[in-house]
PDB file of C-alpha atoms in Angstrom:
ATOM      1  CA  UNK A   1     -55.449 108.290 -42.746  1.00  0.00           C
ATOM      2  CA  UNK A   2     -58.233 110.626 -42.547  1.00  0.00           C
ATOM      3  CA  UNK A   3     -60.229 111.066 -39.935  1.00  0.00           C
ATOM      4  CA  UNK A   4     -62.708 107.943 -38.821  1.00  0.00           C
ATOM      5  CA  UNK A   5     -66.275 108.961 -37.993  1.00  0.00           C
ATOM      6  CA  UNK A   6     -67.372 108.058 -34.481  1.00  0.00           C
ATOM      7  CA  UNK A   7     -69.527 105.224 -35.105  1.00  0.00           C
ATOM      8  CA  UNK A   8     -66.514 103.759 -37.306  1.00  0.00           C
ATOM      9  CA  UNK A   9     -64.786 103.764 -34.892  1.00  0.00           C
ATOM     10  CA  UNK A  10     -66.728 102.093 -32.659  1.00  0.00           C
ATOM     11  CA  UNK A  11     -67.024  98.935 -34.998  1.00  0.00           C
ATOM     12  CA  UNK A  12     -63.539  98.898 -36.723  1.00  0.00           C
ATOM     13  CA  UNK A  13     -61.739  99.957 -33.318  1.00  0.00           C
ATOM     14  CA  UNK A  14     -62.493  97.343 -30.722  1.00  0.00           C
ATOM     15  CA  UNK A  15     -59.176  95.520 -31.804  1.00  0.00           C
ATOM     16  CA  UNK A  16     -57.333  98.818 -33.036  1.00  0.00           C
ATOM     17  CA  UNK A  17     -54.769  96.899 -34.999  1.00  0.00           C
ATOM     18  CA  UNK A  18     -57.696  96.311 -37.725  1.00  0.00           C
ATOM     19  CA  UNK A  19     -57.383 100.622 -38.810  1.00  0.00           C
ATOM     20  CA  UNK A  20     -53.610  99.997 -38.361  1.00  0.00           C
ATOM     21  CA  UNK A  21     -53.969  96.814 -41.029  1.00  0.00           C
ATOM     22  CA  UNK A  22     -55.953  98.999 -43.392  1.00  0.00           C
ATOM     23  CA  UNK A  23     -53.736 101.509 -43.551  1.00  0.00           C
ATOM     24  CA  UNK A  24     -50.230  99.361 -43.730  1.00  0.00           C
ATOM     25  CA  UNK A  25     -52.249  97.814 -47.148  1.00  0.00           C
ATOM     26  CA  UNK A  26     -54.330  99.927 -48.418  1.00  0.00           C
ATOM     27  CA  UNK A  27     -52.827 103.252 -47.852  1.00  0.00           C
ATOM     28  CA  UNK A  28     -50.204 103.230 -50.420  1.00  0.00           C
ATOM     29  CA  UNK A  29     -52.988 102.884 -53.028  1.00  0.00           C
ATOM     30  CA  UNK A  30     -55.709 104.627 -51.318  1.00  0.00           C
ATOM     31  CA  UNK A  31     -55.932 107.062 -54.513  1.00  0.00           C
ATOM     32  CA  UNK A  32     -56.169 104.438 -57.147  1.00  0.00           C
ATOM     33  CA  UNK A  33     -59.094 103.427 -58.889  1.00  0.00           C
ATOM     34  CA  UNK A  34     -59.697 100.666 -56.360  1.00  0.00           C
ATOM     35  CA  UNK A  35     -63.161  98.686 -56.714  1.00  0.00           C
ATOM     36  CA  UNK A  36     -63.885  96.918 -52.845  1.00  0.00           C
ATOM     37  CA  UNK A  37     -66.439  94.880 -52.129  1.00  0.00           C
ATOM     38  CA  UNK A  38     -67.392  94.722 -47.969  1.00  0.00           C
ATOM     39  CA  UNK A  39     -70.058  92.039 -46.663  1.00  0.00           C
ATOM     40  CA  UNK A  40     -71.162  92.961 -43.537  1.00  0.00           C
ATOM     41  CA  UNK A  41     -72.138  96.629 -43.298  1.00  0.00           C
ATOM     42  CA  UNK A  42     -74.964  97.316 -40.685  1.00  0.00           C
ATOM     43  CA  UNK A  43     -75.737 100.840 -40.988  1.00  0.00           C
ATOM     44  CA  UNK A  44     -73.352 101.721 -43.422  1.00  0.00           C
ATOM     45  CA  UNK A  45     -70.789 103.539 -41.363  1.00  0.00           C
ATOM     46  CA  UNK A  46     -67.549 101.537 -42.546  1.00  0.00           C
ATOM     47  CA  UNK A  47     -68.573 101.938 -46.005  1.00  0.00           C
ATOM     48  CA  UNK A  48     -68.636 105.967 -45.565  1.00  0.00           C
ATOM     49  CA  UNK A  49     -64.542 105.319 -43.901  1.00  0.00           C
ATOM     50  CA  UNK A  50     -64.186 103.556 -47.019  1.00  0.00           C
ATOM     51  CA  UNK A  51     -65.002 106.381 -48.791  1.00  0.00           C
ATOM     52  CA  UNK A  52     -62.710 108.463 -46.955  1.00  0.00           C
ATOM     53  CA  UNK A  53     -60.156 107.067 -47.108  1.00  0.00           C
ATOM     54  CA  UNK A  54     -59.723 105.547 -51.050  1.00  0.00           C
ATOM     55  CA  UNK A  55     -61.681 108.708 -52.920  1.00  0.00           C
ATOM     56  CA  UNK A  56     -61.418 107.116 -56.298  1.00  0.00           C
ATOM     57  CA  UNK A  57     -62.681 103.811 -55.429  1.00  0.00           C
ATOM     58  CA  UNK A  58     -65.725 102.212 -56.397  1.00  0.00           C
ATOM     59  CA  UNK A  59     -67.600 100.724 -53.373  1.00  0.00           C
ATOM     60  CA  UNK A  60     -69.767  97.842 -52.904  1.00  0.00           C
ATOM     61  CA  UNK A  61     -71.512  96.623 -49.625  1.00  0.00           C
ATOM     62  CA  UNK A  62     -73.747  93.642 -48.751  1.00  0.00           C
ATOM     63  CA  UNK A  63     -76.112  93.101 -46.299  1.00  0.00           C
ATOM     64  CA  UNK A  64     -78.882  90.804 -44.670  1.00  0.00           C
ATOM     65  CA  UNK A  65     -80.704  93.827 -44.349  1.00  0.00           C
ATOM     66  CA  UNK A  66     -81.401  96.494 -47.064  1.00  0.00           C
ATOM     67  CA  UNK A  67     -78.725  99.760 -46.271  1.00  0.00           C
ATOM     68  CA  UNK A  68     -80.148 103.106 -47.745  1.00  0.00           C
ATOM     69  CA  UNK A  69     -77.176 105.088 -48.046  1.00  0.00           C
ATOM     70  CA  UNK A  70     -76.569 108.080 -50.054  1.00  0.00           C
ATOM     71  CA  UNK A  71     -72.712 108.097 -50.636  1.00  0.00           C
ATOM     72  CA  UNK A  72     -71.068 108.710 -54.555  1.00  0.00           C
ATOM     73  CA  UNK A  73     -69.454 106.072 -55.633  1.00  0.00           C
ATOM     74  CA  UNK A  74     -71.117 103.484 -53.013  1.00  0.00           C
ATOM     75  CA  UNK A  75     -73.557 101.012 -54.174  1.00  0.00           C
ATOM     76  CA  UNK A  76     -75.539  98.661 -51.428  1.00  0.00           C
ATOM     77  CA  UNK A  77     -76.800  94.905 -52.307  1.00  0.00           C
ATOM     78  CA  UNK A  78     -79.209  92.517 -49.691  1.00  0.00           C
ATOM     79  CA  UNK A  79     -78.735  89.417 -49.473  1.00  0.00           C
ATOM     80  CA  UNK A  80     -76.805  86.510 -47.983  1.00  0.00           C
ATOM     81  CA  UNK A  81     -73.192  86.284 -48.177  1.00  0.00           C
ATOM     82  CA  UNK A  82     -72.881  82.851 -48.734  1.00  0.00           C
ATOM     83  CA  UNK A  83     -75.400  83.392 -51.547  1.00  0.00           C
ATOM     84  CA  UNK A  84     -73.089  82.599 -55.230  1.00  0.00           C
ATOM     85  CA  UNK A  85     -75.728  83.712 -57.342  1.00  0.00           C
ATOM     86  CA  UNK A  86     -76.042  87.072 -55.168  1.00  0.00           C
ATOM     87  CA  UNK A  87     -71.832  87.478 -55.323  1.00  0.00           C
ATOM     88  CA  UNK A  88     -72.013  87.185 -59.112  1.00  0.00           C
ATOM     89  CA  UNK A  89     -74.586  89.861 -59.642  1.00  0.00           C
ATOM     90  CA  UNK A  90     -72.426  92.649 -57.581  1.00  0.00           C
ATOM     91  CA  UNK A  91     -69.360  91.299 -59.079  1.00  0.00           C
ATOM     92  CA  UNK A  92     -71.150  91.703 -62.693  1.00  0.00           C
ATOM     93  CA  UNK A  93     -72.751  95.423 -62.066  1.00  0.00           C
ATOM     94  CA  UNK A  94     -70.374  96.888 -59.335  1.00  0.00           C
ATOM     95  CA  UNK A  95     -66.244  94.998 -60.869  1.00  0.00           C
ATOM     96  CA  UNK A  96     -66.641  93.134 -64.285  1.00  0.00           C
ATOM     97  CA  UNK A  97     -63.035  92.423 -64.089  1.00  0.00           C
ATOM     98  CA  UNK A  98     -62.457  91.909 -60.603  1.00  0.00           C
ATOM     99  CA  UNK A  99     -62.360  93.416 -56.982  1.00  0.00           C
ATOM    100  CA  UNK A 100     -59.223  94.803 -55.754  1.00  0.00           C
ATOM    101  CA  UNK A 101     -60.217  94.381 -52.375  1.00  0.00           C
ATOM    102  CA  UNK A 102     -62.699  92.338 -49.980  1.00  0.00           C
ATOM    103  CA  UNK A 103     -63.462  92.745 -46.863  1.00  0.00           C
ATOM    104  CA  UNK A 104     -65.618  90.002 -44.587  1.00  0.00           C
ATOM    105  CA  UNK A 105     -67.314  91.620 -41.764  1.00  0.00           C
ATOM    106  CA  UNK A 106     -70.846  89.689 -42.133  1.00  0.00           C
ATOM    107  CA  UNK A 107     -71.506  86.714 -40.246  1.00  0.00           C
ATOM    108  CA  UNK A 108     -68.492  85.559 -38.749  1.00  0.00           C
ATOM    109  CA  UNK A 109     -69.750  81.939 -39.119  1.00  0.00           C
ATOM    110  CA  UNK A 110     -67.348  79.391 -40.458  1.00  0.00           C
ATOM    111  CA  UNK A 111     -69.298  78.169 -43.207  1.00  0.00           C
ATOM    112  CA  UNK A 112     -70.637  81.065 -44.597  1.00  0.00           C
ATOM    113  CA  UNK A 113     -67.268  82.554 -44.727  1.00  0.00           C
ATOM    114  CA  UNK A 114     -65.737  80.225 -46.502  1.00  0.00           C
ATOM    115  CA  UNK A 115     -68.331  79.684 -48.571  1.00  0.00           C
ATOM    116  CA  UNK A 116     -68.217  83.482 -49.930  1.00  0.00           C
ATOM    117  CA  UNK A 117     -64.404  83.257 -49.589  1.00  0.00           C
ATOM    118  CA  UNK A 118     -63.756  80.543 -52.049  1.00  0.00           C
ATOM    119  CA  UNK A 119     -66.237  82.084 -54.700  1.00  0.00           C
ATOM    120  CA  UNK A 120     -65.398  85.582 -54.405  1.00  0.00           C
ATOM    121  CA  UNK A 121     -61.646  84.291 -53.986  1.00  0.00           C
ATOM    122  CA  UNK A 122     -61.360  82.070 -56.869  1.00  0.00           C
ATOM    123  CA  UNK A 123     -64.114  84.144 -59.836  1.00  0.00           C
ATOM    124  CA  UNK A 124     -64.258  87.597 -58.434  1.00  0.00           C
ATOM    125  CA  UNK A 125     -60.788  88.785 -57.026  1.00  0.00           C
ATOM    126  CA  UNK A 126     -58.235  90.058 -59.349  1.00  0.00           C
ATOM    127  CA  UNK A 127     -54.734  88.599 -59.102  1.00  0.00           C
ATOM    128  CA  UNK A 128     -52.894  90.724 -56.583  1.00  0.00           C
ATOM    129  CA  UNK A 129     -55.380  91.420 -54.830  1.00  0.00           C
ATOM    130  CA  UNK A 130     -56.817  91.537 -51.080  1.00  0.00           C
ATOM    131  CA  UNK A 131     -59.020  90.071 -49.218  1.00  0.00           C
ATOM    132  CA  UNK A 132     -59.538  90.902 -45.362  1.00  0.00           C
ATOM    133  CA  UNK A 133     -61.707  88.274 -43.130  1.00  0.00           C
ATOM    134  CA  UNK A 134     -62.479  90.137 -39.644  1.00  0.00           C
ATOM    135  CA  UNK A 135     -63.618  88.228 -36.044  1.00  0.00           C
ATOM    136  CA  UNK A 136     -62.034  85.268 -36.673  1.00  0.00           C
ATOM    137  CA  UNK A 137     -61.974  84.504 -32.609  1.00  0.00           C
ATOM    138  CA  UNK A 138     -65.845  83.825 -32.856  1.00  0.00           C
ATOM    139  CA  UNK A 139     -64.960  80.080 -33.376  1.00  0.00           C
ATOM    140  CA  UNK A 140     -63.602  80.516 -29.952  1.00  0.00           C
ATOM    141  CA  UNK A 141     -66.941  81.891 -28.332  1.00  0.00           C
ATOM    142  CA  UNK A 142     -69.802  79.153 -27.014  1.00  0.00           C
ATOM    143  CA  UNK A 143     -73.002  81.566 -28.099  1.00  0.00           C
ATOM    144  CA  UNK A 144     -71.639  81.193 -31.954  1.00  0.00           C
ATOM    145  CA  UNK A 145     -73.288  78.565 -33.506  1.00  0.00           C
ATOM    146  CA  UNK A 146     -69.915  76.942 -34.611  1.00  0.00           C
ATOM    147  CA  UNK A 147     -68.021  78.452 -31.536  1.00  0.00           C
ATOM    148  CA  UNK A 148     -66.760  76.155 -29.029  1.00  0.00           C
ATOM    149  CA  UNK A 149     -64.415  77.212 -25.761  1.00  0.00           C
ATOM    150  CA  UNK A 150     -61.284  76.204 -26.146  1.00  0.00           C
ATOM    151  CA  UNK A 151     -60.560  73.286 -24.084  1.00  0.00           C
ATOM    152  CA  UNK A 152     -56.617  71.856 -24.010  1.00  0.00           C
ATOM    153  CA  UNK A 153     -54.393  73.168 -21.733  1.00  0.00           C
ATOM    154  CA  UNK A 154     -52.129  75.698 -22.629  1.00  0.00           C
ATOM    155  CA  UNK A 155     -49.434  75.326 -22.929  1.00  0.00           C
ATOM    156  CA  UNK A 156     -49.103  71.415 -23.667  1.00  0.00           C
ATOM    157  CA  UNK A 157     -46.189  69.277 -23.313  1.00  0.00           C
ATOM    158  CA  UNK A 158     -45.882  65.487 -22.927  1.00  0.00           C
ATOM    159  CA  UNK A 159     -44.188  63.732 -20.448  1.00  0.00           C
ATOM    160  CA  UNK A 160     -41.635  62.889 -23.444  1.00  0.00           C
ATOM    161  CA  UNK A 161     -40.934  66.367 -23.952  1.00  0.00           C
ATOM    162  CA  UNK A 162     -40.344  67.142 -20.321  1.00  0.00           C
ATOM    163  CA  UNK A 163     -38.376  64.768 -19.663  1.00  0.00           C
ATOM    164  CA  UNK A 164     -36.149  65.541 -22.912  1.00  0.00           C
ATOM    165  CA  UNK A 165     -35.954  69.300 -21.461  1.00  0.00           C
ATOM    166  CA  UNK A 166     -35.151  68.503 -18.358  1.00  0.00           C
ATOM    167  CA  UNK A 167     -32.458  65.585 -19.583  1.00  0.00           C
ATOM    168  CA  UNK A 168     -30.770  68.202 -21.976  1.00  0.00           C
ATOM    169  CA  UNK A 169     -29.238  70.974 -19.731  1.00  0.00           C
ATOM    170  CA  UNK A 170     -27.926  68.498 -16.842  1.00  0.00           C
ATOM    171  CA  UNK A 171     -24.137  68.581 -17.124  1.00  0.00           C
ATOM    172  CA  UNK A 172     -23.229  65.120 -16.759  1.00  0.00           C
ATOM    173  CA  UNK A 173     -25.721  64.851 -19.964  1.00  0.00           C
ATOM    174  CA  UNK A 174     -23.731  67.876 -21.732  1.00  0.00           C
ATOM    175  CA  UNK A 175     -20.053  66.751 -20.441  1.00  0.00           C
ATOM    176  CA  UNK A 176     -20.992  63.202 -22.177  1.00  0.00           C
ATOM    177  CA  UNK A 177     -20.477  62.935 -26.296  1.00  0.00           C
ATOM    178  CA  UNK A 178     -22.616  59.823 -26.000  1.00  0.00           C
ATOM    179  CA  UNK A 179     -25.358  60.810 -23.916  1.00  0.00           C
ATOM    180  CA  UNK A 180     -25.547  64.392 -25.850  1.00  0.00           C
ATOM    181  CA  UNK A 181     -25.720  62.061 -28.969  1.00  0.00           C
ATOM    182  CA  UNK A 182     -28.431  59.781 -27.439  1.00  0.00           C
ATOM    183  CA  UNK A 183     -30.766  62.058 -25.715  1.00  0.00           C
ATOM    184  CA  UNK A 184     -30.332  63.780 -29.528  1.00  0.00           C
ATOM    185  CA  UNK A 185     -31.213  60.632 -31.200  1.00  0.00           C
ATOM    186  CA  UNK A 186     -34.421  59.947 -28.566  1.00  0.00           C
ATOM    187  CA  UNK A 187     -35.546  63.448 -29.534  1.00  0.00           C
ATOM    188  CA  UNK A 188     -35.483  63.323 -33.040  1.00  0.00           C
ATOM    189  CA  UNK A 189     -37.180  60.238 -33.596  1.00  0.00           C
ATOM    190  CA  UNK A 190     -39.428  60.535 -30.541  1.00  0.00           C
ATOM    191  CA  UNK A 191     -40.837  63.664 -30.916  1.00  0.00           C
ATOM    192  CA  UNK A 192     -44.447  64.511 -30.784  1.00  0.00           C
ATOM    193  CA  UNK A 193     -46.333  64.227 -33.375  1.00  0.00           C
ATOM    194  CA  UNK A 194     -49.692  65.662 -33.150  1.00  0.00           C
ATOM    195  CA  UNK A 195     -50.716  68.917 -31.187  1.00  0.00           C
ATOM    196  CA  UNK A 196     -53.872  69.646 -28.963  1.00  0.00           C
ATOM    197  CA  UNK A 197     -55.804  72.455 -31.468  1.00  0.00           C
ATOM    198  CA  UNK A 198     -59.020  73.773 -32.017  1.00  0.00           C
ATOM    199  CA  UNK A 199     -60.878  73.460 -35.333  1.00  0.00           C
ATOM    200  CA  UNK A 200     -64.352  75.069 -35.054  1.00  0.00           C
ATOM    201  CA  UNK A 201     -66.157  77.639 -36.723  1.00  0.00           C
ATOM    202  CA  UNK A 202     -63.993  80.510 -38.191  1.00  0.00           C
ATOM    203  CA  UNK A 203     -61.066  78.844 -36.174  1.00  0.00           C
ATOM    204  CA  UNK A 204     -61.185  76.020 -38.268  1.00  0.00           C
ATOM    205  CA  UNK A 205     -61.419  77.733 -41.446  1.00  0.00           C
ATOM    206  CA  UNK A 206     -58.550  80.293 -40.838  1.00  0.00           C
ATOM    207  CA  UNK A 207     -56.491  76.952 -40.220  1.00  0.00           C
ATOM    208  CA  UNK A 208     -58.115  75.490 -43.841  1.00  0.00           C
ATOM    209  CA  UNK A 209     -56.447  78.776 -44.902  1.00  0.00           C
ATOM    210  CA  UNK A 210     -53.004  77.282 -43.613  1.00  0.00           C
ATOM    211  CA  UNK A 211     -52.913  74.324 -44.708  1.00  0.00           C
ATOM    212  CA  UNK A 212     -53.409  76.031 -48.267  1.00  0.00           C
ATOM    213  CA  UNK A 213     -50.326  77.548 -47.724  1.00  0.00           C
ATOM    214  CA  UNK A 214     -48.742  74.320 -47.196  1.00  0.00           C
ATOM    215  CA  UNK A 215     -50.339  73.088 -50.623  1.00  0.00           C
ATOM    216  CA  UNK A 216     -46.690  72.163 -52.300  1.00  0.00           C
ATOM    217  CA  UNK A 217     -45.280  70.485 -48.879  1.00  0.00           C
ATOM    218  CA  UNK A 218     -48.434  68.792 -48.858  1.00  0.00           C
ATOM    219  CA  UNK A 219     -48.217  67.784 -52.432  1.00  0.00           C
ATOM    220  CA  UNK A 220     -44.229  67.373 -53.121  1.00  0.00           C
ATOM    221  CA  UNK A 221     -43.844  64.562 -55.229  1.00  0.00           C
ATOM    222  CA  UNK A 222     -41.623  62.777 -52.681  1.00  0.00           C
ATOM    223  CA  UNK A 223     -42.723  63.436 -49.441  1.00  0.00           C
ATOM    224  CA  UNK A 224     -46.725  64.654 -49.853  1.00  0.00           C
ATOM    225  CA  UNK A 225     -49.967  62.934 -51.624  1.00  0.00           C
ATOM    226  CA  UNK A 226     -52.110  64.040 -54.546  1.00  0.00           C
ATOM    227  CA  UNK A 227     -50.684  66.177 -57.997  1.00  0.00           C
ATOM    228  CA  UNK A 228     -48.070  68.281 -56.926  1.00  0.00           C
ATOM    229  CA  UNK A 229     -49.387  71.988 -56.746  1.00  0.00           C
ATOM    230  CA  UNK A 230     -48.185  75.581 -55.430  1.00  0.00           C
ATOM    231  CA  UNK A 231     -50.627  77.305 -53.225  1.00  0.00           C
ATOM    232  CA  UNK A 232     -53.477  78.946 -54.535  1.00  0.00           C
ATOM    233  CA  UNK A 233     -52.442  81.509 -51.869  1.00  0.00           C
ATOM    234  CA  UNK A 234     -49.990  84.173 -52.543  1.00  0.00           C
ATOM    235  CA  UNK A 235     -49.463  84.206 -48.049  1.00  0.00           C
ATOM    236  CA  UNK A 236     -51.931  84.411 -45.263  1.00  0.00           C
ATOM    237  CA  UNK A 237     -51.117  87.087 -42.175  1.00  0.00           C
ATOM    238  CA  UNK A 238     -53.463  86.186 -39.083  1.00  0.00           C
ATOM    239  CA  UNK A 239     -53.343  88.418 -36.282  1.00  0.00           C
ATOM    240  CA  UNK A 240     -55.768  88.785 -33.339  1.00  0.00           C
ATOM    241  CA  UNK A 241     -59.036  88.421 -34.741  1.00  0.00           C
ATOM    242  CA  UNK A 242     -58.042  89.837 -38.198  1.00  0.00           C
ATOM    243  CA  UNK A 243     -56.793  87.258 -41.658  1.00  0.00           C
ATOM    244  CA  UNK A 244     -55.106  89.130 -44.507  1.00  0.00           C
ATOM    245  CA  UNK A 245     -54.785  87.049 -47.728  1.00  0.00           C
ATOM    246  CA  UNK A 246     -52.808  88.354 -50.861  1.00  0.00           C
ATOM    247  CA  UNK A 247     -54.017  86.365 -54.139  1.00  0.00           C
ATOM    248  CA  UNK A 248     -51.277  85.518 -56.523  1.00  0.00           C
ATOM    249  CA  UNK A 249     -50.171  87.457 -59.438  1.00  0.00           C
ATOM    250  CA  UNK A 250     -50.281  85.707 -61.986  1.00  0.00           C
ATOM    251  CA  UNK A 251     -53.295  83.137 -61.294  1.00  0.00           C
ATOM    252  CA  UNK A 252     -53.282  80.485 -60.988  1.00  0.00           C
ATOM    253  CA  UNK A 253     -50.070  80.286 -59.072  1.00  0.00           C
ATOM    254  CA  UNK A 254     -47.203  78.213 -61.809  1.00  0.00           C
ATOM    255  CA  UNK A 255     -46.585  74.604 -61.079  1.00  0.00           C
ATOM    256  CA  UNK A 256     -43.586  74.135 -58.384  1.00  0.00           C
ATOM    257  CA  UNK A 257     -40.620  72.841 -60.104  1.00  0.00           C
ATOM    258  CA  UNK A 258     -39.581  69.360 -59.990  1.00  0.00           C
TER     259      UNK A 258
END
C-alpha cells in the first residue's frame, strides 16, 4: 500500500483495521479503472490516499461543505448525503454506469446512512461491487442524535439457561439415558427466544443490513412470510466500527429455488 499522508492517517487510523480492510479489498484491483464515490471528506485528505493508492481510478467526494482540492482525476460535490437528487447528479457526471466502490464516512447518523445507502445501493452501484459504511459504533454514543448507551447486561442469560447449564454436566444427569434425554427435551423446546439488543442509530441500521441477509429464511415458502426472495445482499462483514457489503453479480440476486 503506498504510503498514507499524515493527516490520513489520523482519520482512517483510529481503528487501524479500516487501512487493513482497504487493502484486503481493494488492493488486488487498485490499478483498474475503478470509479469510487466517498461521502464524508472534510478537508480532502482521504480522497488524496485514494488517489494513491488506485492511480487509474476516477474519484468522487461529497461534502456538507464545499472541498477545493486540486487532485487529477478527483472531482468534489456539496451537498447532503441523504440528498437523492444530489447522488444522481455525481452518479450522472462522475459513473454513468455505476460506482465500483462507496465509501460512507459523512454523518454517521442512522437515517442519513441508510437513506444514501439504499439509493446509491440499489441505482448507482454496479453489480459486484463495494460499498464500505465507517463509525458504525456512533449508535452506541449518547451525544449522537440517534446514539443511545447500551443498557442490558452483558452477557445475558435467563434463569432457564442457567439452570440448563448447570443441570447438563452433573454426572448423575450424564450417567442417566432418561434424564440426558429430558434435560435435552426441556432445552430444545424451552429455549430462549428473544435476546436483549440494541437498535439505535447506525446500530440499528447495520442490524437492518442483517436481517437482509436473512431475506430467503425470512421469506422461505414454508417456514417465513411474504414472496419468497434471495437477499438483495451478496454478504455483509461488520467488524469494529467498519460494514463491508459486496452487491450481487448478477442483480438482482435470482429467485431461491423451490
Amino acid at each position: 500500500m503506498p504510503p498514507a499522508t499524515a493527516s490520513v492517517r489520523i482519520d482512517k487510523l483510529g481503528l487501524s483495521h479500516y487501512l487493513r480492510n482497504y487493502e484486503e479489498y481493494l488492493g488486488p484491483v487498485r490499478d483498474q479503472p475503478l470509479k469510487l464515490l466517498e461521502l464524508g471528506i472534510a478537508n480532502g485528505d482521504s480522497l488524496r490516499y485514494w488517489r494513491q493508492m488506485l492511480p487509474s481510478a476516477t474519484i468522487a467526494g461529497l461534502d456538507i461543505r464545499a472541498v477545493d482540492l486540486d487532485e487529477p482525476g478527483v472531482q468534489c460535490f456539496q451537498g447532503e448525503q441523504q440528498d437523492p437528487v444530489v447522488l444522481d447528479r455525481i452518479a450522472a457526471e462522475v459513473a454513468p454506469d455505476g460506482f465500483d466502490v462507496v465509501i460512507d464516512d459523512a454523518s454517521h447518523v442512522g437515517q442519513f446512512t441508510r437513506l444514501s445507502f439504499w439509493h446509491l445501493y440499489e441505482h448507482h452501484l454496479k453489480p459486484g461491487g463495494l460499498y464500505f459504511i465507517e463509525d458504525w459504533g456512533t449508535g452506541y454514543w449518547p451525544d449522537y442524535p440517534d446514539g443511545r448507551h447500551y443498557t442490558p447486561p452483558e452477557p445475558v442469560f435467563s434463569r432457564r439457561e442457567r439452570v440448563f447449564n448447570a443441570l447438563a454436566p452433573r454426572p448423575w444427569v450424564r450417567g442417566s439415558r432418561a434424564l440426558r434425554k429430558a434435560v435435552g427435551y426441556l432445552r430444545w423446546n424451552w429455549v430462549q427466544a428473544r435476546f436483549p439488543s440494541h437498535d439505535y442509530g447506525m446500530v440499528g441500521f447495520v442490524k437492518e443490513l442483517v436481517d437482509e441477509c436473512g431475506a430467503a429464511d425470512r421469506t422461505h415458502h414454508q417456514f417465513g412470510r411474504g414472496t419468497p426472495r434471495a437477499s438483495r445482499l451478496e454478504w455483509v462483514r461488520v467488524s469494529h466500527g467498519h460494514v463491508i457489503v459486496k452487491k450481487p453479480d448478477p442483480y438482482p440476486p435470482p429467485m431461491p429455488a423451490g
